[in-house]
Amino acid sequence: MLRMFVALWAVLLSQGVIAQSKQSVDLIVNGDYVLTMEPGAAVIPQGAVAVKGGAIVAVGSQQEIAGNFAAARTVSGTNKVLMPGMVNGHTHTSMVLFRGMADDLPLMTWLQNYIFPMEGRYVDAALVEAGTRLACYEMIKSGTTSFVDMYFYPDVISDVVVDCGMRAIVGAPMIDFPSPGFKGWDDSFAAGVDYVKRWNGKHPRITPALAPHAPYTVSLDHLRAAFGAARDLNVPVSIHVSEDQAGIKTAQERYGMTPIDLLEGVGMLGQRTVAAHVVWPTDSEIQKLAGSLAGPIHNPTSNMKTGAGISPVPQMLEAGVNVGLGTDGAASNNDLNLWQEMRLAALIHKGVSNDPTVVTAQQALDMATRMGANAVGLGDIVGTLEAGKRADLIQVSFDSPRFDPLYNVASHLVYVATGEDVVTSIIDGQIVMLDGEVSTIDIAKMRQDVEAIAQKIRQDLESR
Ligand SMILES: [Zn+2]
């Protein structure tokens, strides 16, 4: 009886006999091809997402969404893919100012002879402000909506991220030796904890975090203190883990343990940990990562550029580890375009294993979106298009003849598209880019600020 009534109601509605009252929303975003990125979900042709109060209220066909919702504004989806914004799980935003300064060097030489000294000389609040803004611009343009940062002056970073309209986990850096603004561990640790206390719950798009640099630059006691403080404050830890063999050798010489076994002892696996790189995990460490709260972040460009190695991503995926993708800083990439990481992730593992079935296009997309969000602990709020999640969405234009003919959307996204094809970015329901124009950043001013700092650095380098 009830079923009959519902069927009759639907017929009357569709014929306009009964006037349907539509729910009002802020925004409807259409897409000729909608990828929700939920596990196993099919592409929705002629799909749409309704957004209200910064959240997704419904996902469906354009007909359903237009039938049920009245929007103040609608974004056209002709020839466009609509999908979740991408998650850059590991970067050092301000290092865009060191882009192209020192290339083609081993990781430890690059860090100790170039990056650490340059940071000591040049990093201040002004550099971080200009660098973070430039990095946010580059990330918005190429479809990243959330990122995990680890850099000095986290308050400045957080303010810029809020201004630019992005979402970030901002890790306050802590390290055992002198670094910009700090004498060593004690003051960097205290400042990091203070930063977290200031920003915890302050802004919905900022998650403060503690970022002890790595097991080879932070003592075991200090690692224990950092993980303990993060537990007490209920915030994530962001840390470099098993990046290259030199760092692993140091940890092994000091403690007789490999890094993940070592970090397990300070709580890494049982609390939210963004584990950058994880290039050299042992088989037993991979098993430990599966089902843990730690998310490894795969940074293929940086790992190849520094000669760190190739992470066993296929083995980690096979074991059920939630692997995310990252660019690392622009000094070792040299851009912040996650599209390149996605394509490399889908290619290099095939090459080194002689097995073209590993890391499929779909898995690469998963790592850039849903799995990346899970890996950094933001999976409850972003990473897929589903009602209830925050509205972080991008549109990718398939307008160019480069996309002809179209048989498989995931294949084109991974093997054809580049960051340049991203045309729309909506973060927390706010349109931050439309038709390729970023509305939250004064580009001329941004470039002036960057050039002023670059000029000072050039002059200083020439005078040495
Ligand atoms: Zn890094």
Tab-separated table of C-alpha atoms and ligand atoms in Angstrom:
chain	number	residue	atom	x	y	z
A	1	MET	CA	0.000	0.000	0.000
A	2	LEU	CA	2.752	2.386	1.067
A	3	ARG	CA	4.765	1.462	-2.025
A	4	MET	CA	1.800	2.283	-4.266
A	5	PHE	CA	1.335	5.611	-2.579
A	6	VAL	CA	5.013	6.512	-3.018
A	7	ALA	CA	4.891	5.496	-6.701
A	8	LEU	CA	1.765	7.597	-7.295
A	9	TRP	CA	3.367	10.559	-5.504
A	10	ALA	CA	6.456	10.267	-7.722
A	11	VAL	CA	4.312	10.238	-10.886
A	12	LEU	CA	2.347	13.292	-9.754
A	13	LEU	CA	5.571	15.086	-8.837
A	14	SER	CA	7.186	14.318	-12.179
A	15	GLN	CA	4.111	15.565	-14.050
A	16	GLY	CA	4.063	18.762	-12.058
A	17	VAL	CA	0.626	17.977	-10.574
A	18	ILE	CA	2.074	18.492	-7.112
A	19	ALA	CA	4.365	21.473	-6.688
A	20	GLN	CA	7.578	20.320	-5.082
A	21	SER	CA	9.214	22.652	-2.616
A	22	LYS	CA	12.914	22.766	-3.251
A	23	GLN	CA	15.475	23.006	-0.502
A	24	SER	CA	17.527	26.139	-0.886
A	25	VAL	CA	21.303	25.718	-1.036
A	26	ASP	CA	24.242	28.071	-1.608
A	27	LEU	CA	25.726	26.359	-4.604
A	28	ILE	CA	25.153	23.639	-7.153
A	29	VAL	CA	28.268	22.438	-8.966
A	30	ASN	CA	27.727	20.378	-12.104
A	31	GLY	CA	30.060	17.995	-13.882
A	32	ASP	CA	29.609	16.014	-17.076
A	33	TYR	CA	31.550	13.299	-15.229
A	34	VAL	CA	31.346	13.157	-11.438
A	35	LEU	CA	33.834	11.038	-9.504
A	36	THR	CA	32.770	10.744	-5.873
A	37	MET	CA	35.938	8.676	-5.167
A	38	GLU	CA	34.008	6.461	-2.774
A	39	PRO	CA	35.370	2.904	-2.969
A	40	GLY	CA	34.017	1.154	-6.072
A	41	ALA	CA	31.745	4.050	-7.080
A	42	ALA	CA	30.982	4.447	-10.796
A	43	VAL	CA	31.345	7.760	-12.644
A	44	ILE	CA	28.055	9.710	-12.468
A	45	PRO	CA	27.336	11.068	-15.967
A	46	GLN	CA	25.777	14.556	-15.968
A	47	GLY	CA	26.183	14.708	-12.198
A	48	ALA	CA	26.015	17.477	-9.630
A	49	VAL	CA	26.773	18.337	-6.026
A	50	ALA	CA	24.634	20.602	-3.834
A	51	VAL	CA	26.486	22.669	-1.237
A	52	LYS	CA	25.164	24.536	1.785
A	53	GLY	CA	27.029	26.148	4.672
A	54	GLY	CA	30.323	24.833	3.326
A	55	ALA	CA	29.121	21.213	3.404
A	56	ILE	CA	27.981	18.788	0.726
A	57	VAL	CA	24.247	18.175	1.153
A	58	ALA	CA	23.656	15.884	-1.840
A	59	VAL	CA	25.384	14.210	-4.768
A	60	GLY	CA	23.458	12.849	-7.747
A	61	SER	CA	22.410	13.391	-11.328
A	62	GLN	CA	21.932	16.976	-12.487
A	63	GLN	CA	18.256	16.202	-12.933
A	64	GLU	CA	17.862	14.990	-9.342
A	65	ILE	CA	19.883	17.821	-7.848
A	66	ALA	CA	18.126	20.538	-9.911
A	67	GLY	CA	14.781	18.933	-9.039
A	68	ASN	CA	15.387	18.938	-5.302
A	69	PHE	CA	17.482	22.019	-4.681
A	70	ALA	CA	17.312	25.708	-5.546
A	71	ALA	CA	20.765	27.288	-5.563
A	72	ALA	CA	21.843	30.895	-5.255
A	73	ARG	CA	24.589	30.031	-7.761
A	74	THR	CA	25.283	27.192	-10.201
A	75	VAL	CA	28.694	26.330	-11.647
A	76	SER	CA	28.497	24.825	-15.127
A	77	GLY	CA	30.006	21.397	-15.695
A	78	THR	CA	30.154	21.128	-19.485
A	79	ASN	CA	33.128	18.992	-20.563
A	80	LYS	CA	34.315	18.935	-16.966
A	81	VAL	CA	35.143	16.271	-14.424
A	82	LEU	CA	33.924	17.094	-10.931
A	83	MET	CA	35.887	15.344	-8.198
A	84	PRO	CA	37.168	15.846	-4.644
A	85	GLY	CA	40.024	18.308	-4.196
A	86	MET	CA	43.417	16.665	-3.887
A	87	VAL	CA	45.360	16.221	-0.644
A	88	ASN	CA	49.084	17.033	-0.660
A	89	GLY	CA	50.241	14.960	2.318
A	90	HIS	CA	53.728	16.385	2.658
A	91	THR	CA	55.273	19.722	1.758
A	92	HIS	CA	57.308	22.611	3.102
A	93	THR	CA	55.443	25.466	1.430
A	94	SER	CA	57.888	28.329	1.937
A	95	MET	CA	60.692	26.352	0.327
A	96	VAL	CA	59.284	27.560	-3.012
A	97	LEU	CA	61.657	30.475	-2.345
A	98	PHE	CA	64.573	28.000	-2.648
A	99	ARG	CA	63.236	26.465	-5.854
A	100	GLY	CA	66.082	25.712	-8.245
A	101	MET	CA	68.867	26.904	-5.905
A	102	ALA	CA	70.538	23.546	-5.292
A	103	ASP	CA	69.712	20.591	-7.504
A	104	ASP	CA	71.229	17.226	-8.351
A	105	LEU	CA	72.763	16.524	-4.942
A	106	PRO	CA	72.548	13.588	-2.479
A	107	LEU	CA	69.879	14.160	0.182
A	108	MET	CA	72.249	14.639	3.145
A	109	THR	CA	74.643	16.909	1.179
A	110	TRP	CA	71.685	18.907	-0.122
A	111	LEU	CA	70.201	19.258	3.385
A	112	GLN	CA	73.346	19.866	5.408
A	113	ASN	CA	75.434	21.924	2.959
A	114	TYR	CA	72.669	23.898	1.253
A	115	ILE	CA	69.156	23.835	2.730
A	116	PHE	CA	69.905	24.085	6.468
A	117	PRO	CA	72.477	26.924	5.985
A	118	MET	CA	70.201	28.808	3.547
A	119	GLU	CA	67.306	28.486	5.966
A	120	GLY	CA	69.530	29.870	8.726
A	121	ARG	CA	70.437	32.914	6.621
A	122	TYR	CA	67.187	33.764	4.875
A	123	VAL	CA	64.100	32.355	6.608
A	124	ASP	CA	62.068	34.945	8.489
A	125	ALA	CA	58.387	35.804	8.846
A	126	ALA	CA	58.388	37.847	5.596
A	127	LEU	CA	59.884	34.983	3.577
A	128	VAL	CA	57.395	32.527	5.045
A	129	GLU	CA	54.458	34.813	4.323
A	130	ALA	CA	55.475	35.371	0.687
A	131	GLY	CA	56.486	31.742	0.188
A	132	THR	CA	53.328	30.264	1.670
A	133	ARG	CA	51.165	32.505	-0.518
A	134	LEU	CA	53.075	31.539	-3.674
A	135	ALA	CA	52.783	27.870	-2.695
A	136	CYS	CA	49.045	28.176	-2.007
A	137	TYR	CA	48.555	29.791	-5.408
A	138	GLU	CA	50.404	26.984	-7.154
A	139	MET	CA	48.489	24.328	-5.234
A	140	ILE	CA	45.063	25.903	-5.839
A	141	LYS	CA	45.859	26.203	-9.557
A	142	SER	CA	46.730	22.519	-9.755
A	143	GLY	CA	43.774	21.138	-7.806
A	144	THR	CA	45.123	20.709	-4.284
A	145	THR	CA	42.620	21.810	-1.656
A	146	SER	CA	44.272	20.423	1.518
A	147	PHE	CA	47.921	20.030	2.428
A	148	VAL	CA	50.196	19.070	5.268
A	149	ASP	CA	52.883	21.660	5.907
A	150	MET	CA	56.003	21.491	8.020
A	151	TYR	CA	57.829	24.781	8.267
A	152	PHE	CA	58.979	27.646	10.451
A	153	TYR	CA	56.636	30.455	11.577
A	154	PRO	CA	53.517	28.243	11.666
A	155	ASP	CA	51.370	31.165	12.867
A	156	VAL	CA	52.268	33.085	9.701
A	157	ILE	CA	51.598	29.987	7.570
A	158	SER	CA	48.203	29.493	9.223
A	159	ASP	CA	47.178	33.121	8.666
A	160	VAL	CA	48.127	32.922	4.962
A	161	VAL	CA	46.324	29.597	4.498
A	162	VAL	CA	43.179	31.095	6.034
A	163	ASP	CA	43.494	34.127	3.714
A	164	CYS	CA	43.990	31.989	0.614
A	165	GLY	CA	40.955	29.877	1.459
A	166	MET	CA	42.809	26.557	1.687
A	167	ARG	CA	42.697	23.766	4.274
A	168	ALA	CA	45.904	22.646	5.990
A	169	ILE	CA	47.485	20.631	8.729
A	170	VAL	CA	50.272	22.956	9.842
A	171	GLY	CA	53.115	21.227	11.659
A	172	ALA	CA	55.326	23.312	13.943
A	173	PRO	CA	58.930	22.227	13.258
A	174	MET	CA	61.071	20.872	16.084
A	175	ILE	CA	64.690	19.839	15.714
A	176	ASP	CA	67.703	19.151	17.961
A	177	PHE	CA	70.045	21.767	16.496
A	178	PRO	CA	69.782	25.531	15.821
A	179	SER	CA	67.162	26.461	13.206
A	180	PRO	CA	65.470	29.733	12.130
A	181	GLY	CA	64.322	31.443	15.314
A	182	PHE	CA	65.518	28.640	17.634
A	183	LYS	CA	68.635	27.648	19.549
A	184	GLY	CA	67.761	23.942	19.559
A	185	TRP	CA	65.236	21.413	20.803
A	186	ASP	CA	63.973	23.072	23.991
A	187	ASP	CA	62.811	26.344	22.487
A	188	SER	CA	61.535	24.794	19.225
A	189	PHE	CA	59.515	22.248	21.236
A	190	ALA	CA	58.070	24.900	23.571
A	191	ALA	CA	57.168	27.176	20.639
A	192	GLY	CA	55.524	24.267	18.793
A	193	VAL	CA	53.359	23.394	21.774
A	194	ASP	CA	52.416	27.074	22.212
A	195	TYR	CA	51.476	27.311	18.523
A	196	VAL	CA	49.244	24.242	18.809
A	197	LYS	CA	47.528	25.678	21.890
A	198	ARG	CA	46.901	28.955	20.046
A	199	TRP	CA	45.442	27.303	16.932
A	200	ASN	CA	43.666	24.227	18.270
A	201	GLY	CA	40.003	24.853	17.438
A	202	LYS	CA	40.708	28.427	16.311
A	203	HIS	CA	39.825	27.996	12.624
A	204	PRO	CA	37.883	25.183	10.947
A	205	ARG	CA	40.335	24.921	8.016
A	206	ILE	CA	43.503	24.777	10.140
A	207	THR	CA	44.598	21.696	12.079
A	208	PRO	CA	47.708	22.514	14.099
A	209	ALA	CA	50.270	19.726	14.497
A	210	LEU	CA	53.682	18.992	15.968
A	211	ALA	CA	56.451	18.232	13.493
A	212	PRO	CA	59.610	16.704	14.966
A	213	HIS	CA	61.861	16.626	11.882
A	214	ALA	CA	63.073	12.997	11.733
A	215	PRO	CA	64.547	10.203	13.868
A	216	TYR	CA	68.048	11.161	12.663
A	217	THR	CA	67.725	14.847	13.688
A	218	VAL	CA	65.669	14.418	16.886
A	219	SER	CA	66.781	12.230	19.826
A	220	LEU	CA	64.618	9.379	21.061
A	221	ASP	CA	63.771	11.222	24.291
A	222	HIS	CA	62.714	14.253	22.301
A	223	LEU	CA	60.641	12.120	19.915
A	224	ARG	CA	58.916	10.637	22.963
A	225	ALA	CA	58.206	14.148	24.276
A	226	ALA	CA	56.792	15.310	20.918
A	227	PHE	CA	54.493	12.309	20.432
A	228	GLY	CA	53.419	12.545	24.083
A	229	ALA	CA	52.573	16.245	23.756
A	230	ALA	CA	50.624	15.594	20.538
A	231	ARG	CA	48.656	12.866	22.326
A	232	ASP	CA	47.884	15.175	25.252
A	233	LEU	CA	46.854	18.012	22.941
A	234	ASN	CA	44.958	15.636	20.615
A	235	VAL	CA	46.706	16.835	17.459
A	236	PRO	CA	48.582	14.968	14.698
A	237	VAL	CA	52.326	14.499	14.379
A	238	SER	CA	54.033	15.081	11.041
A	239	ILE	CA	57.513	13.560	10.639
A	240	HIS	CA	59.992	12.304	8.010
A	241	VAL	CA	60.249	8.510	8.242
A	242	SER	CA	62.667	6.140	6.445
A	243	GLU	CA	63.391	8.634	3.689
A	244	ASP	CA	66.852	7.461	2.668
A	245	GLN	CA	69.354	4.830	3.697
A	246	ALA	CA	71.753	7.302	5.327
A	247	GLY	CA	69.035	8.381	7.776
A	248	ILE	CA	68.117	4.773	8.496
A	249	LYS	CA	71.788	3.923	9.127
A	250	THR	CA	72.007	6.752	11.670
A	251	ALA	CA	68.927	5.495	13.523
A	252	GLN	CA	70.254	1.954	13.432
A	253	GLU	CA	73.701	2.940	14.723
A	254	ARG	CA	72.180	4.975	17.535
A	255	TYR	CA	69.387	2.680	18.625
A	256	GLY	CA	69.883	-0.646	16.835
A	257	MET	CA	66.432	-0.271	15.294
A	258	THR	CA	64.868	0.720	11.977
A	259	PRO	CA	62.828	3.969	12.107
A	260	ILE	CA	59.270	2.608	12.198
A	261	ASP	CA	60.153	0.045	14.885
A	262	LEU	CA	61.800	2.886	16.776
A	263	LEU	CA	58.810	5.229	16.370
A	264	GLU	CA	56.389	2.474	17.362
A	265	GLY	CA	58.016	2.680	20.791
A	266	VAL	CA	57.061	6.355	21.146
A	267	GLY	CA	53.457	5.848	20.031
A	268	MET	CA	53.531	6.582	16.290
A	269	LEU	CA	51.295	3.699	15.227
A	270	GLY	CA	48.542	4.369	17.769
A	271	GLN	CA	48.071	8.076	17.122
A	272	ARG	CA	47.508	10.307	14.098
A	273	THR	CA	50.897	10.446	12.378
A	274	VAL	CA	51.670	11.766	8.922
A	275	ALA	CA	54.742	9.720	7.995
A	276	ALA	CA	56.482	11.422	5.081
A	277	HIS	CA	58.299	9.202	2.553
A	278	VAL	CA	58.539	5.671	4.079
A	279	VAL	CA	60.877	4.630	1.251
A	280	TRP	CA	62.649	1.803	3.110
A	281	PRO	CA	60.182	0.028	5.412
A	282	THR	CA	60.911	-3.611	6.267
A	283	ASP	CA	58.220	-6.212	5.560
A	284	SER	CA	57.295	-6.342	9.230
A	285	GLU	CA	57.114	-2.526	9.373
A	286	ILE	CA	54.689	-2.579	6.413
A	287	GLN	CA	52.479	-5.017	8.312
A	288	LYS	CA	52.583	-2.718	11.346
A	289	LEU	CA	51.567	0.303	9.247
A	290	ALA	CA	48.478	-1.549	7.981
A	291	GLY	CA	45.639	-0.833	10.353
A	292	SER	CA	47.670	1.748	12.293
A	293	LEU	CA	46.800	5.422	12.621
A	294	ALA	CA	50.008	6.368	10.797
A	295	GLY	CA	49.691	7.353	7.134
A	296	PRO	CA	52.725	7.056	4.861
A	297	ILE	CA	53.027	9.774	2.236
A	298	HIS	CA	54.594	8.809	-1.086
A	299	ASN	CA	56.660	11.624	-2.667
A	300	PRO	CA	57.907	10.046	-5.910
A	301	THR	CA	59.454	13.146	-7.530
A	302	SER	CA	61.386	14.175	-4.438
A	303	ASN	CA	62.526	10.602	-3.710
A	304	MET	CA	63.871	10.233	-7.232
A	305	LYS	CA	65.415	13.707	-7.331
A	306	THR	CA	67.321	13.209	-4.061
A	307	GLY	CA	68.203	9.648	-5.015
A	308	ALA	CA	66.477	8.426	-1.842
A	309	GLY	CA	64.972	5.415	-3.610
A	310	ILE	CA	61.612	4.026	-4.669
A	311	SER	CA	59.081	3.355	-1.924
A	312	PRO	CA	57.473	-0.145	-1.977
A	313	VAL	CA	54.043	1.372	-2.609
A	314	PRO	CA	52.562	-1.724	-4.333
A	315	GLN	CA	53.479	-3.850	-1.290
A	316	MET	CA	51.993	-1.264	1.069
A	317	LEU	CA	48.759	-1.082	-0.954
A	318	GLU	CA	48.621	-4.883	-1.049
A	319	ALA	CA	48.984	-4.973	2.743
A	320	GLY	CA	46.094	-2.495	3.084
A	321	VAL	CA	48.187	0.501	4.147
A	322	ASN	CA	46.537	3.876	3.530
A	323	VAL	CA	49.134	5.593	1.339
A	324	GLY	CA	48.812	9.275	0.461
A	325	LEU	CA	50.736	11.421	-2.032
A	326	GLY	CA	52.924	14.451	-1.484
A	327	THR	CA	55.139	16.831	-3.402
A	328	ASP	CA	57.613	17.540	-0.590
A	329	GLY	CA	59.040	21.082	-0.708
A	330	ALA	CA	59.644	22.803	-4.036
A	331	ALA	CA	63.389	22.790	-3.346
A	332	SER	CA	63.393	19.032	-4.002
A	333	ASN	CA	60.615	18.674	-6.604
A	334	ASN	CA	60.660	21.555	-7.947
A	335	ASP	CA	56.942	22.310	-8.089
A	336	LEU	CA	53.872	21.645	-5.966
A	337	ASN	CA	51.781	19.992	-8.644
A	338	LEU	CA	50.232	16.817	-7.234
A	339	TRP	CA	49.160	15.783	-10.711
A	340	GLN	CA	52.748	14.889	-11.518
A	341	GLU	CA	53.020	12.804	-8.318
A	342	MET	CA	49.865	10.939	-9.263
A	343	ARG	CA	51.152	10.066	-12.705
A	344	LEU	CA	54.608	9.117	-11.424
A	345	ALA	CA	53.033	6.949	-8.717
A	346	ALA	CA	51.155	5.118	-11.448
A	347	LEU	CA	54.294	4.728	-13.605
A	348	ILE	CA	57.487	4.233	-11.614
A	349	HIS	CA	56.344	1.142	-9.725
A	350	LYS	CA	55.445	-0.547	-12.994
A	351	GLY	CA	58.906	0.295	-14.286
A	352	VAL	CA	60.934	-0.929	-11.323
A	353	SER	CA	58.878	-4.104	-10.770
A	354	ASN	CA	58.447	-5.027	-14.453
A	355	ASP	CA	54.766	-5.419	-13.578
A	356	PRO	CA	52.339	-3.097	-15.397
A	357	THR	CA	49.429	-4.165	-13.181
A	358	VAL	CA	50.700	-2.447	-10.017
A	359	VAL	CA	49.365	0.995	-8.931
A	360	THR	CA	46.465	1.366	-11.362
A	361	ALA	CA	45.179	4.745	-12.510
A	362	GLN	CA	42.290	4.309	-10.087
A	363	GLN	CA	44.666	3.600	-7.183
A	364	ALA	CA	46.741	6.672	-8.061
A	365	LEU	CA	43.559	8.779	-8.001
A	366	ASP	CA	42.560	7.164	-4.695
A	367	MET	CA	45.931	8.088	-3.184
A	368	ALA	CA	45.563	11.705	-4.323
A	369	THR	CA	42.070	11.997	-2.808
A	370	ARG	CA	40.327	9.537	-0.449
A	371	MET	CA	43.367	7.565	0.705
A	372	GLY	CA	45.423	10.733	1.042
A	373	ALA	CA	42.719	12.273	3.227
A	374	ASN	CA	42.632	9.098	5.342
A	375	ALA	CA	46.432	8.984	5.550
A	376	VAL	CA	46.599	12.490	7.043
A	377	GLY	CA	43.591	11.973	9.313
A	378	LEU	CA	41.161	14.221	7.420
A	379	GLY	CA	39.173	11.322	5.945
A	380	ASP	CA	36.065	12.073	7.999
A	381	ILE	CA	35.685	15.535	6.490
A	382	VAL	CA	37.210	15.475	2.975
A	383	GLY	CA	38.555	13.088	0.302
A	384	THR	CA	35.249	11.975	-1.240
A	385	LEU	CA	32.078	13.650	-2.470
A	386	GLU	CA	29.428	12.504	-0.010
A	387	ALA	CA	26.647	14.257	1.857
A	388	GLY	CA	27.894	15.457	5.223
A	389	LYS	CA	31.506	16.034	4.213
A	390	ARG	CA	32.980	19.496	3.737
A	391	ALA	CA	32.666	20.809	0.194
A	392	ASP	CA	36.241	20.600	-1.156
A	393	LEU	CA	35.787	20.041	-4.893
A	394	ILE	CA	37.604	20.664	-8.135
A	395	GLN	CA	36.616	20.702	-11.775
A	396	VAL	CA	39.020	19.432	-14.426
A	397	SER	CA	38.376	20.558	-17.991
A	398	PHE	CA	38.388	17.844	-20.663
A	399	ASP	CA	37.877	20.519	-23.356
A	400	SER	CA	41.238	20.113	-25.072
A	401	PRO	CA	41.637	17.722	-28.033
A	402	ARG	CA	44.298	16.041	-25.873
A	403	PHE	CA	41.360	14.289	-24.174
A	404	ASP	CA	39.817	12.928	-27.411
A	405	PRO	CA	38.525	10.280	-27.562
A	406	LEU	CA	37.214	9.594	-24.065
A	407	TYR	CA	36.660	5.990	-22.991
A	408	ASN	CA	37.764	6.030	-19.363
A	409	VAL	CA	37.718	9.089	-17.099
A	410	ALA	CA	40.211	7.779	-14.493
A	411	SER	CA	42.682	6.873	-17.244
A	412	HIS	CA	42.552	10.379	-18.759
A	413	LEU	CA	42.879	12.030	-15.350
A	414	VAL	CA	46.046	10.108	-14.508
A	415	TYR	CA	47.707	9.572	-17.890
A	416	VAL	CA	46.613	12.685	-19.863
A	417	ALA	CA	45.585	15.525	-17.550
A	418	THR	CA	48.037	17.946	-15.936
A	419	GLY	CA	47.552	20.472	-13.167
A	420	GLU	CA	46.894	23.081	-15.875
A	421	ASP	CA	43.604	21.388	-16.728
A	422	VAL	CA	42.121	22.163	-13.301
A	423	VAL	CA	39.779	25.126	-13.806
A	424	THR	CA	37.680	25.321	-10.629
A	425	SER	CA	38.490	24.946	-6.956
A	426	ILE	CA	35.922	25.124	-4.177
A	427	ILE	CA	37.161	24.755	-0.613
A	428	ASP	CA	34.811	24.521	2.365
A	429	GLY	CA	32.066	25.679	0.010
A	430	GLN	CA	33.919	28.832	-1.029
A	431	ILE	CA	34.851	29.297	-4.700
A	432	VAL	CA	38.581	30.062	-4.634
A	433	MET	CA	39.150	29.525	-8.370
A	434	LEU	CA	36.718	29.821	-11.273
A	435	ASP	CA	37.661	29.501	-14.960
A	436	GLY	CA	41.285	29.257	-13.838
A	437	GLU	CA	41.185	32.601	-11.997
A	438	VAL	CA	42.179	32.439	-8.339
A	439	SER	CA	40.055	34.981	-6.449
A	440	THR	CA	41.652	34.814	-2.995
A	441	ILE	CA	45.156	35.990	-3.927
A	442	ASP	CA	46.457	39.294	-5.335
A	443	ILE	CA	48.816	37.744	-7.881
A	444	ALA	CA	50.737	40.924	-8.786
A	445	LYS	CA	51.431	41.688	-5.120
A	446	MET	CA	52.355	38.043	-4.451
A	447	ARG	CA	54.923	38.065	-7.256
A	448	GLN	CA	56.349	41.435	-6.166
A	449	ASP	CA	56.877	40.168	-2.622
A	450	VAL	CA	58.547	36.985	-3.884
A	451	GLU	CA	60.825	38.894	-6.259
A	452	ALA	CA	61.878	41.364	-3.537
A	453	ILE	CA	63.017	38.452	-1.349
A	454	ALA	CA	64.669	36.645	-4.256
A	455	GLN	CA	66.635	39.817	-5.098
A	456	LYS	CA	67.994	40.039	-1.554
A	457	ILE	CA	68.985	36.372	-1.639
A	458	ARG	CA	70.688	36.785	-5.034
A	459	GLN	CA	72.650	39.825	-3.790
A	460	ASP	CA	73.721	37.979	-0.662
A	461	LEU	CA	74.811	34.911	-2.620
A	462	GLU	CA	76.826	37.071	-5.031
A	463	SER	CA	78.592	38.875	-2.163
A	464	ARG	CA	79.831	35.571	-0.685
B	1	ZN	ZN	60.050	16.834	3.703
